[in-house]
CSV table of C-alpha atoms in Angstrom, one decimal:
chain,number,residue,atom,x,y,z
A,9,MET,CA,28.5,11.0,-16.4
A,10,THR,CA,28.6,12.2,-12.8
A,11,ASP,CA,28.0,10.1,-9.7
A,12,GLN,CA,24.9,12.1,-9.0
A,13,VAL,CA,23.4,11.3,-12.4
A,14,ARG,CA,24.0,7.6,-11.8
A,15,LYS,CA,22.3,7.4,-8.5
A,16,LYS,CA,18.9,5.9,-8.2
A,17,ARG,CA,16.0,8.3,-7.5
A,18,ALA,CA,13.6,7.4,-4.8
A,19,HIS,CA,9.9,6.7,-5.6
A,20,LEU,CA,7.7,8.0,-2.8
A,21,LEU,CA,4.3,6.8,-1.8
A,22,GLY,CA,2.2,8.4,0.9
A,23,PHE,CA,0.8,5.5,3.0
A,24,ILE,CA,-2.6,6.4,4.5
A,25,GLN,CA,-6.1,5.3,5.0
A,26,HIS,CA,-9.5,6.9,4.3
A,27,GLY,CA,-10.2,7.1,8.0
A,28,VAL,CA,-9.7,9.0,11.2
A,29,ASN,CA,-6.5,7.2,11.9
A,30,SER,CA,-4.0,5.4,9.7
A,31,HIS,CA,-1.1,3.2,10.7
A,32,ALA,CA,0.1,5.0,13.8
A,33,THR,CA,-2.5,4.1,16.4
A,34,GLY,CA,-3.7,7.0,18.6
A,35,MET,CA,-2.6,9.8,16.3
A,36,TRP,CA,-6.1,11.4,16.4
A,37,ARG,CA,-5.0,12.4,19.9
A,38,ASN,CA,-1.8,14.1,18.7
A,39,PRO,CA,-2.1,17.9,19.1
A,40,LYS,CA,-0.7,18.3,15.5
A,41,ASP,CA,-3.3,15.9,14.0
A,42,LYS,CA,-5.9,17.3,11.5
A,43,ILE,CA,-5.9,20.8,12.8
A,44,GLY,CA,-8.8,22.5,11.0
A,45,TRP,CA,-9.3,19.4,8.8
A,46,ASN,CA,-12.0,16.7,8.7
A,47,PHE,CA,-11.0,13.4,7.0
A,48,ALA,CA,-14.5,12.9,5.8
A,49,ARG,CA,-14.5,16.1,3.7
A,50,PRO,CA,-13.1,16.5,0.1
A,51,GLU,CA,-11.0,19.5,1.1
A,52,TYR,CA,-8.8,17.4,3.3
A,53,TRP,CA,-8.0,15.0,0.5
A,54,ARG,CA,-7.4,17.7,-2.0
A,55,HIS,CA,-4.9,19.3,0.4
A,56,ILE,CA,-3.0,16.1,1.1
A,57,ALA,CA,-2.9,15.2,-2.6
A,58,GLN,CA,-1.5,18.6,-3.5
A,59,THR,CA,1.0,18.3,-0.7
A,60,MET,CA,2.3,15.0,-2.0
A,61,GLU,CA,2.5,16.3,-5.5
A,62,ARG,CA,4.5,19.3,-4.3
A,63,GLY,CA,6.8,16.7,-2.6
A,64,MET,CA,7.2,14.9,-6.0
A,65,PHE,CA,5.5,11.7,-4.7
A,66,ASP,CA,4.6,9.0,-7.3
A,67,ALA,CA,1.3,8.3,-5.6
A,68,MET,CA,-0.9,8.2,-2.6
A,69,PHE,CA,-1.3,4.6,-1.3
A,70,ILE,CA,-4.7,4.1,0.3
A,71,ALA,CA,-4.6,1.0,2.5
A,72,ASP,CA,-7.8,-0.6,3.6
A,73,GLU,CA,-9.5,-3.1,6.0
A,74,LEU,CA,-13.1,-4.2,5.3
A,75,ALA,CA,-14.4,-4.4,8.9
A,76,PRO,CA,-13.3,-3.5,12.4
A,77,TYR,CA,-10.8,-6.1,13.8
A,78,ASN,CA,-12.6,-8.5,16.2
A,79,THR,CA,-10.0,-11.1,17.1
A,80,PHE,CA,-9.0,-9.5,20.4
A,81,GLU,CA,-11.3,-11.0,23.1
A,82,ASP,CA,-13.6,-12.1,20.2
A,83,SER,CA,-14.9,-8.6,20.0
A,84,SER,CA,-14.4,-5.3,18.0
A,85,ASP,CA,-15.0,-3.3,21.2
A,86,ALA,CA,-11.3,-2.3,21.6
A,87,THR,CA,-11.0,-1.5,17.9
A,88,VAL,CA,-13.9,0.9,18.1
A,89,LYS,CA,-12.9,2.3,21.6
A,90,TRP,CA,-9.4,3.2,20.6
A,91,ALA,CA,-9.9,4.1,16.9
A,92,VAL,CA,-7.8,1.3,15.7
A,93,GLN,CA,-8.1,2.1,11.9
A,94,CYS,CA,-11.8,2.8,12.8
A,95,PRO,CA,-13.9,4.4,11.4
A,96,THR,CA,-12.6,3.8,7.9
A,97,HIS,CA,-14.4,4.8,4.7
A,98,GLU,CA,-14.3,2.9,1.4
A,99,PRO,CA,-11.0,3.8,-0.4
A,100,SER,CA,-12.0,4.1,-4.0
A,101,THR,CA,-14.5,6.9,-3.3
A,102,ILE,CA,-11.8,9.5,-2.9
A,103,VAL,CA,-9.8,8.6,-6.0
A,104,PRO,CA,-11.5,11.2,-8.3
A,105,ILE,CA,-11.1,13.8,-5.6
A,106,ILE,CA,-7.3,13.1,-5.3
A,107,THR,CA,-6.7,13.0,-9.0
A,108,GLY,CA,-9.0,15.9,-9.8
A,109,ALA,CA,-6.9,18.1,-7.4
A,110,THR,CA,-3.6,17.2,-9.0
A,111,ARG,CA,-2.0,16.8,-12.5
A,112,HIS,CA,0.6,14.1,-11.9
A,113,LEU,CA,0.0,12.3,-8.6
A,114,GLY,CA,-1.1,8.7,-8.9
A,115,VAL,CA,-3.3,6.9,-6.4
A,116,GLY,CA,-3.2,3.3,-5.4
A,117,VAL,CA,-6.3,1.8,-4.0
A,118,THR,CA,-6.4,-1.3,-1.9
A,119,LEU,CA,-9.3,-3.6,-3.1
A,120,SER,CA,-9.9,-7.1,-1.9
A,121,THR,CA,-10.6,-10.0,-4.2
A,122,ALA,CA,-12.4,-11.9,-1.5
A,123,PHE,CA,-16.0,-10.6,-1.9
A,124,GLU,CA,-16.0,-9.0,-5.4
A,125,HIS,CA,-16.2,-10.7,-8.7
A,126,PRO,CA,-13.4,-10.0,-11.2
A,127,TYR,CA,-16.0,-8.5,-13.6
A,128,SER,CA,-17.0,-5.7,-11.4
A,129,MET,CA,-13.5,-5.1,-10.1
A,130,CYS,CA,-12.2,-4.6,-13.7
A,131,ARG,CA,-15.1,-2.2,-14.5
A,132,ARG,CA,-14.4,-0.1,-11.4
A,133,LEU,CA,-10.7,0.1,-11.9
A,134,SER,CA,-11.0,0.9,-15.7
A,135,SER,CA,-13.5,3.6,-14.8
A,136,LEU,CA,-11.1,5.2,-12.3
A,137,ASP,CA,-8.2,5.0,-14.7
A,138,HIS,CA,-10.3,6.8,-17.3
A,139,LEU,CA,-11.3,9.5,-14.8
A,140,SER,CA,-7.8,10.1,-13.6
A,141,GLY,CA,-6.2,10.1,-17.1
A,142,GLY,CA,-4.2,7.0,-16.3
A,143,ARG,CA,-3.0,7.5,-12.7
A,144,VAL,CA,-4.6,4.6,-10.9
A,145,ALA,CA,-3.0,1.5,-9.3
A,146,TRP,CA,-4.6,-1.5,-7.7
A,147,ASN,CA,-3.1,-3.0,-4.5
A,148,ILE,CA,-4.2,-6.6,-4.8
A,149,VAL,CA,-5.2,-8.2,-1.6
A,150,SER,CA,-7.2,-11.2,-0.5
A,151,SER,CA,-8.9,-10.6,2.9
A,152,TYR,CA,-6.9,-12.0,5.7
A,153,SER,CA,-8.7,-11.1,8.9
A,154,LYS,CA,-11.5,-12.9,10.7
A,155,SER,CA,-13.5,-9.7,11.0
A,156,GLU,CA,-13.8,-9.3,7.3
A,157,TRP,CA,-15.2,-12.7,6.7
A,158,ASP,CA,-17.6,-12.3,9.7
A,159,ALA,CA,-18.9,-9.0,8.3
A,160,TYR,CA,-19.7,-10.5,4.9
A,161,GLY,CA,-21.3,-13.6,6.5
A,162,ALA,CA,-18.8,-15.9,4.8
A,163,VAL,CA,-16.5,-18.8,5.9
A,164,MET,CA,-12.8,-17.9,5.5
A,165,THR,CA,-11.4,-19.7,2.5
A,166,ASP,CA,-8.8,-22.4,3.0
A,167,ARG,CA,-5.4,-20.7,3.1
A,168,SER,CA,-3.8,-23.4,1.0
A,169,GLN,CA,-6.0,-22.4,-2.0
A,170,ARG,CA,-5.5,-18.6,-1.5
A,171,TYR,CA,-3.0,-18.2,-4.3
A,172,ALA,CA,-4.7,-20.6,-6.7
A,173,ARG,CA,-7.8,-18.5,-6.3
A,174,LEU,CA,-5.8,-15.2,-6.8
A,175,GLU,CA,-4.1,-16.6,-9.9
A,176,GLU,CA,-7.5,-17.4,-11.5
A,177,TYR,CA,-8.9,-14.0,-10.4
A,178,MET,CA,-6.0,-12.3,-12.2
A,179,GLU,CA,-6.5,-14.5,-15.3
A,180,VAL,CA,-10.1,-13.3,-15.6
A,181,CYS,CA,-9.0,-9.7,-15.1
A,182,TYR,CA,-6.4,-9.9,-17.8
A,183,LYS,CA,-8.9,-11.4,-20.2
A,184,LEU,CA,-11.3,-8.6,-19.6
A,185,TRP,CA,-8.8,-5.8,-19.8
A,186,ASN,CA,-7.4,-7.2,-23.1
A,187,SER,CA,-10.7,-7.9,-24.7
A,188,TRP,CA,-11.0,-4.7,-26.7
A,189,GLU,CA,-8.8,-4.5,-29.8
A,190,PRO,CA,-7.0,-1.2,-30.3
A,191,ASP,CA,-9.2,-0.3,-33.3
A,192,ALA,CA,-12.5,-1.6,-32.0
A,193,ILE,CA,-14.1,1.8,-31.7
A,194,VAL,CA,-15.2,3.0,-35.1
A,195,ALA,CA,-17.4,6.0,-34.0
A,196,ASP,CA,-18.9,6.5,-37.5
A,197,LYS,CA,-21.7,8.9,-37.1
A,198,GLU,CA,-22.9,8.5,-40.6
A,199,SER,CA,-23.4,4.7,-40.3
A,200,GLY,CA,-24.3,4.9,-36.7
A,201,ILE,CA,-21.7,2.2,-35.9
A,202,TYR,CA,-19.8,3.0,-32.7
A,203,ALA,CA,-17.8,-0.2,-32.1
A,204,ASP,CA,-17.0,-3.3,-34.1
A,205,PRO,CA,-18.4,-6.3,-32.1
A,206,ALA,CA,-15.9,-8.6,-33.8
A,207,LYS,CA,-13.1,-6.6,-32.1
A,208,VAL,CA,-14.7,-6.4,-28.7
A,209,HIS,CA,-14.3,-10.0,-27.6
A,210,GLU,CA,-16.7,-11.8,-25.2
A,211,VAL,CA,-14.8,-13.3,-22.3
A,212,ILE,CA,-16.0,-16.9,-21.6
A,213,HIS,CA,-14.3,-18.2,-18.5
A,214,GLU,CA,-15.2,-21.3,-16.6
A,215,GLY,CA,-12.6,-22.1,-14.0
A,216,GLN,CA,-12.3,-23.7,-10.6
A,217,PHE,CA,-13.3,-20.6,-8.7
A,218,TYR,CA,-14.8,-18.1,-11.2
A,219,LYS,CA,-17.2,-18.1,-14.1
A,220,CYS,CA,-17.7,-15.2,-16.5
A,221,ARG,CA,-19.4,-14.6,-19.8
A,222,GLY,CA,-19.4,-11.0,-20.9
A,223,ARG,CA,-17.6,-8.3,-22.7
A,224,HIS,CA,-15.6,-5.8,-20.6
A,225,PHE,CA,-18.0,-2.9,-20.1
A,226,CYS,CA,-15.3,-0.2,-20.4
A,227,ALA,CA,-13.3,0.7,-23.5
A,228,PRO,CA,-9.5,0.5,-22.9
A,229,SER,CA,-8.4,3.1,-20.3
A,230,PRO,CA,-5.3,5.3,-20.7
A,231,GLN,CA,-3.0,2.7,-19.0
A,232,GLY,CA,-4.9,-0.3,-20.5
A,233,GLN,CA,-5.0,-1.8,-17.0
A,234,PRO,CA,-4.2,-0.2,-13.6
A,235,VAL,CA,-0.6,-0.4,-12.3
A,236,LEU,CA,-0.5,-3.6,-10.2
A,237,TRP,CA,0.8,-3.4,-6.7
A,238,GLN,CA,1.3,-6.3,-4.3
A,239,ALA,CA,2.9,-7.2,-1.0
A,240,GLY,CA,4.3,-10.7,-1.0
A,241,SER,CA,5.9,-12.2,2.1
A,242,SER,CA,5.5,-16.0,2.1
A,243,GLY,CA,7.1,-18.1,-0.6
A,244,GLN,CA,3.9,-18.3,-2.6
A,245,GLY,CA,3.2,-14.6,-1.9
A,246,ARG,CA,6.7,-13.6,-3.3
A,247,ASP,CA,6.1,-15.7,-6.4
A,248,PHE,CA,2.7,-14.1,-7.0
A,249,ALA,CA,4.1,-10.6,-6.5
A,250,SER,CA,7.1,-11.3,-8.7
A,251,LYS,CA,4.9,-12.6,-11.5
A,252,HIS,CA,2.2,-9.9,-11.5
A,253,ALA,CA,3.2,-6.7,-9.7
A,254,GLU,CA,4.9,-3.6,-11.0
A,255,ALA,CA,5.7,-2.4,-7.5
A,256,ILE,CA,6.2,-4.7,-4.5
A,257,PHE,CA,5.8,-3.5,-0.9
A,258,ALA,CA,7.5,-4.9,2.1
A,259,VAL,CA,8.1,-3.9,5.7
A,260,HIS,CA,11.6,-4.8,7.1
A,261,PRO,CA,13.1,-3.3,10.3
A,262,ASN,CA,16.7,-3.1,9.1
A,263,VAL,CA,18.9,-2.9,6.1
A,264,ASP,CA,20.1,-6.5,6.3
A,265,ARG,CA,16.5,-7.8,6.0
A,266,MET,CA,15.8,-5.4,3.2
A,267,LYS,CA,18.9,-6.7,1.3
A,268,GLN,CA,17.9,-10.3,1.7
A,269,TYR,CA,14.4,-9.5,0.4
A,270,ALA,CA,15.7,-7.5,-2.5
A,271,ASP,CA,18.0,-10.3,-3.6
A,272,ASP,CA,15.3,-12.9,-3.4
A,273,LEU,CA,12.6,-10.8,-5.2
A,274,ASN,CA,15.0,-9.7,-8.0
A,275,ASP,CA,16.0,-13.3,-8.5
A,276,ARG,CA,12.4,-14.4,-8.7
A,277,THR,CA,11.3,-11.7,-11.1
A,278,ILE,CA,14.2,-12.0,-13.5
A,279,ASN,CA,15.2,-15.6,-13.4
A,280,LYS,CA,11.9,-17.4,-12.5
A,281,PHE,CA,9.4,-15.2,-14.3
A,282,GLY,CA,11.7,-13.8,-17.1
A,283,ARG,CA,10.9,-10.1,-16.4
A,284,ALA,CA,13.3,-7.4,-17.4
A,285,PRO,CA,15.5,-5.8,-14.7
A,286,GLY,CA,13.9,-2.6,-13.4
A,287,SER,CA,10.4,-3.6,-14.4
A,288,VAL,CA,9.4,-4.2,-10.8
A,289,LYS,CA,10.0,-1.6,-8.1
A,290,LEU,CA,10.8,-2.6,-4.5
A,291,ILE,CA,9.1,-0.2,-2.1
A,292,TYR,CA,9.9,-0.4,1.6
A,293,GLY,CA,7.9,1.0,4.5
A,294,LEU,CA,9.5,3.9,6.3
A,295,GLN,CA,8.1,6.3,8.9
A,296,THR,CA,9.7,9.7,9.2
A,297,VAL,CA,9.7,12.3,12.0
A,298,VAL,CA,11.5,15.5,10.7
A,299,ALA,CA,12.2,18.8,12.3
A,300,GLU,CA,14.7,21.7,12.0
A,301,THR,CA,16.8,20.2,14.9
A,302,ARG,CA,17.4,16.7,16.2
A,303,SER,CA,16.1,17.6,19.6
A,304,GLU,CA,12.8,18.9,18.2
A,305,ALA,CA,12.4,15.8,16.1
A,306,GLN,CA,13.0,13.6,19.1
A,307,GLU,CA,10.4,15.5,21.1
A,308,LYS,CA,7.9,15.0,18.2
A,309,TYR,CA,8.7,11.3,18.2
A,310,GLU,CA,8.1,10.9,21.9
A,311,ARG,CA,4.7,12.6,21.6
A,312,ILE,CA,3.8,10.1,18.8
A,313,LYS,CA,4.7,7.1,21.0
A,314,ALA,CA,2.9,8.6,24.0
A,315,CYS,CA,-0.4,8.7,22.0
A,316,ILE,CA,-0.5,4.9,21.5
A,317,PRO,CA,-3.0,3.0,23.8
A,318,LEU,CA,-1.7,-0.4,24.8
A,319,GLU,CA,-5.1,-2.1,24.6
A,320,GLY,CA,-5.6,-0.7,21.1
A,321,ALA,CA,-2.2,-1.8,20.1
A,322,ILE,CA,-2.9,-5.4,21.3
A,323,ALA,CA,-6.3,-5.3,19.4
A,324,TRP,CA,-4.4,-4.3,16.2
A,325,ILE,CA,-1.8,-7.1,16.3
A,326,SER,CA,-4.5,-9.6,17.2
A,327,GLY,CA,-6.5,-8.6,14.2
A,328,HIS,CA,-3.5,-8.4,11.8
A,329,PHE,CA,-2.0,-11.7,12.9
A,330,GLY,CA,-5.2,-13.7,13.5
A,331,LEU,CA,-4.4,-14.5,17.1
A,332,ASP,CA,-6.0,-13.2,20.3
A,333,PHE,CA,-3.1,-11.8,22.2
A,334,SER,CA,-5.2,-11.1,25.3
A,335,LYS,CA,-4.6,-14.8,26.0
A,336,PHE,CA,-0.9,-14.2,26.5
A,337,SER,CA,1.1,-12.5,29.2
A,338,MET,CA,2.5,-9.1,28.2
A,339,ASP,CA,6.0,-10.6,29.0
A,340,ASP,CA,5.7,-13.6,26.7
A,341,ILE,CA,8.2,-13.7,23.9
A,342,VAL,CA,6.7,-13.3,20.4
A,343,GLN,CA,9.4,-15.4,18.8
A,344,ASN,CA,7.8,-18.4,20.6
A,345,ILE,CA,4.4,-17.7,19.3
A,346,GLU,CA,3.0,-19.1,16.0
A,347,ILE,CA,0.5,-16.9,14.2
A,348,PRO,CA,-1.9,-17.7,11.3
A,349,GLY,CA,-2.0,-14.2,9.9
A,350,ILE,CA,0.4,-12.1,7.8
A,351,GLN,CA,3.7,-13.8,8.1
A,352,GLY,CA,5.9,-11.2,6.5
A,353,LEU,CA,4.7,-8.4,8.8
A,354,PHE,CA,5.1,-10.6,11.8
A,355,GLU,CA,8.8,-11.0,10.9
A,356,SER,CA,9.1,-7.2,11.1
A,357,ILE,CA,8.3,-7.6,14.8
A,358,ILE,CA,10.5,-10.7,15.3
A,359,TYR,CA,13.5,-8.8,14.0
A,360,ALA,CA,12.6,-5.4,15.4
A,361,LYS,CA,15.4,-5.7,18.0
A,362,GLY,CA,17.9,-7.3,15.6
A,363,GLY,CA,16.7,-10.8,16.5
A,364,ALA,CA,16.8,-10.3,20.3
A,365,PRO,CA,13.7,-11.4,22.3
A,366,VAL,CA,10.6,-9.1,21.8
A,367,THR,CA,7.8,-9.3,24.4
A,368,VAL,CA,4.1,-9.1,23.5
A,369,LYS,CA,3.9,-5.7,25.0
A,370,GLU,CA,6.9,-4.4,23.0
A,371,ALA,CA,5.6,-6.0,19.8
A,372,ALA,CA,2.2,-4.4,20.2
A,373,LEU,CA,3.7,-0.9,20.8
A,374,ILE,CA,6.3,-1.2,18.0
A,375,TYR,CA,3.6,-2.4,15.6
A,376,ALA,CA,1.0,0.2,16.6
A,377,GLN,CA,3.5,2.9,15.8
A,378,GLY,CA,3.9,1.9,12.2
A,379,MET,CA,3.7,-1.8,11.5
A,380,GLY,CA,7.3,-2.4,12.4
A,381,MET,CA,8.7,-0.1,9.8
A,382,PRO,CA,12.1,1.5,10.5
A,383,VAL,CA,11.7,5.1,11.8
A,384,ALA,CA,13.9,7.9,10.7
A,385,VAL,CA,14.0,10.7,13.3
A,386,GLY,CA,16.0,13.9,12.9
A,387,THR,CA,16.7,16.7,10.5
A,388,ALA,CA,16.1,16.6,6.8
A,389,SER,CA,19.7,15.7,6.3
A,390,ASP,CA,19.5,12.9,8.8
A,391,ILE,CA,16.5,11.4,7.1
A,392,ALA,CA,18.0,11.8,3.6
A,393,ASP,CA,21.1,9.9,4.8
A,394,GLN,CA,18.9,7.0,6.0
A,395,ILE,CA,16.9,6.9,2.8
A,396,GLU,CA,20.2,6.8,0.8
A,397,HIS,CA,21.5,4.0,3.0
A,398,TYR,CA,18.3,1.9,2.4
A,399,MET,CA,18.5,2.5,-1.3
A,400,ASP,CA,22.2,1.8,-1.8
A,401,GLU,CA,22.6,-1.0,0.8
A,402,GLY,CA,19.1,-2.4,1.1
A,403,GLY,CA,18.0,-2.5,-2.5
A,404,ALA,CA,15.1,-0.1,-2.1
A,405,ASP,CA,13.7,1.6,-5.1
A,406,GLY,CA,11.5,3.8,-3.0
A,407,PHE,CA,9.4,4.1,0.2
A,408,MET,CA,5.9,3.9,1.6
A,409,LEU,CA,6.0,6.8,3.9
A,410,ALA,CA,3.6,5.9,6.8
A,411,ALA,CA,1.4,8.7,8.1
A,412,THR,CA,1.7,9.9,11.7
A,413,TYR,CA,-0.2,13.1,12.3
A,414,THR,CA,-1.9,14.4,9.2
A,415,PRO,CA,-1.5,16.4,7.1
A,416,GLY,CA,1.5,17.7,9.0
A,417,CYS,CA,3.8,14.7,8.5
A,418,PHE,CA,3.4,14.9,4.7
A,419,GLU,CA,3.7,18.7,4.7
A,420,GLU,CA,7.0,18.5,6.7
A,421,PHE,CA,8.4,15.8,4.4
A,422,ALA,CA,7.5,17.9,1.3
A,423,ASP,CA,8.9,21.1,2.7
A,424,LEU,CA,12.1,19.7,4.4
A,425,VAL,CA,13.1,16.3,3.2
A,426,ALA,CA,12.1,16.4,-0.5
A,427,PRO,CA,14.3,19.5,-1.3
A,428,GLU,CA,17.2,17.8,0.5
A,429,LEU,CA,16.8,14.6,-1.6
A,430,GLN,CA,16.5,16.8,-4.7
A,431,ARG,CA,19.8,18.5,-3.8
A,432,ARG,CA,21.4,15.1,-3.7
A,433,GLY,CA,20.0,14.0,-7.0
A,434,ARG,CA,17.8,11.4,-5.2
A,435,LEU,CA,14.4,12.7,-6.1
A,436,ARG,CA,12.8,14.0,-9.3
A,437,THR,CA,12.5,17.7,-9.8
A,438,ARG,CA,9.6,17.3,-12.3
A,439,TYR,CA,7.3,14.5,-13.5
A,440,GLU,CA,8.4,13.2,-16.8
A,441,GLY,CA,5.5,10.8,-17.6
A,442,ALA,CA,1.8,11.3,-18.3
A,443,THR,CA,0.7,8.2,-16.5
A,444,LEU,CA,1.5,6.6,-13.1
A,445,ARG,CA,3.1,3.6,-14.8
A,446,GLU,CA,5.5,5.9,-16.7
A,447,ASN,CA,6.5,7.8,-13.6
A,448,LEU,CA,6.8,4.7,-11.4
A,449,LEU,CA,9.0,2.8,-13.8
A,450,ALA,CA,11.3,5.7,-14.4
A,451,SER,CA,14.8,5.2,-13.1
């Protein structure tokens, strides 16, 4: 067996939102952004989906936020003014468009457990899995930002009970997805019996947080249940992800942090939860800026950074981390600030300069560029080198490729980087599975 055959192949996810701007703030201003395209039209999503499939991506990852961030100055004015992930449309609405335009590409949809009962969540996801022929994943989140709870007129739940609530939510989901026995559907036209009620079990659940009495309204979908994705960063979060997820997402600024995370997550999944090695894929955030020459790539990168509005960047970190950064000096050091929001992503800022002090201004601009992800800038060969380094030394099984200007950033990756990875034996040359789960879990 050759060295090339033994090498891991990268799993690629296109990280994007159903909105005017994704995770690189200000990209709507970029002269390369959405030339001739409108994000609110189906044609745009068909094109991006077909581009990702051409690049042999596993799936499109649709991130989401349920309401405009309003932590900065106790207002969502800056969020609206600077298009900080705003406007953003509901993510699951484009799933049939994406999967209808492709044969193999999966789609992962971010859906919050905070304001939706498990019964309707299961019905929606099973329906999408049927319509896509088994190519749907669910990125499991519980709403973290003040704006979401304000928009729904609810009081934010106690953080200490967050994972107990999530565990029970998943318990109800599993009961519903598993409630139809494989031979429950009879479909006997002569007798008129469609399904045997003895084999379609009624779920009766009365727990601390949820109650449910009813049969799952959907027959088993091609995957049985969607592929489960999760981003775990705290100790409890890592346990939840290690127990439930089939792909775990993380943002780490350097290979050392990636390796530490990989060692910890692999230990939890295998030794604590008894899952088989390779049954959970570790997917790391990466932003790429590729061109035919290094100088051209660097010029593109400088234009991307120049589009970021500082106030918009401050509004975003305020919303994500649950703290109004307008109350701090731009020269304050973020390592000295305690935040209530997403701990794991805050660490990506803390270690953005290798542990050296990071000011509030620096943190905001780094985060607004791509959530603190490492950035690969250069030729296709340069970027492939970096990807291989993160896989071989950092434990990555694949990458969430964060959007900059669209659809150009994905077109350039598919046209330049994907062929280079294929030449190195680091990317599939064809899809081997019929479902997203089969393709994602392939080595």
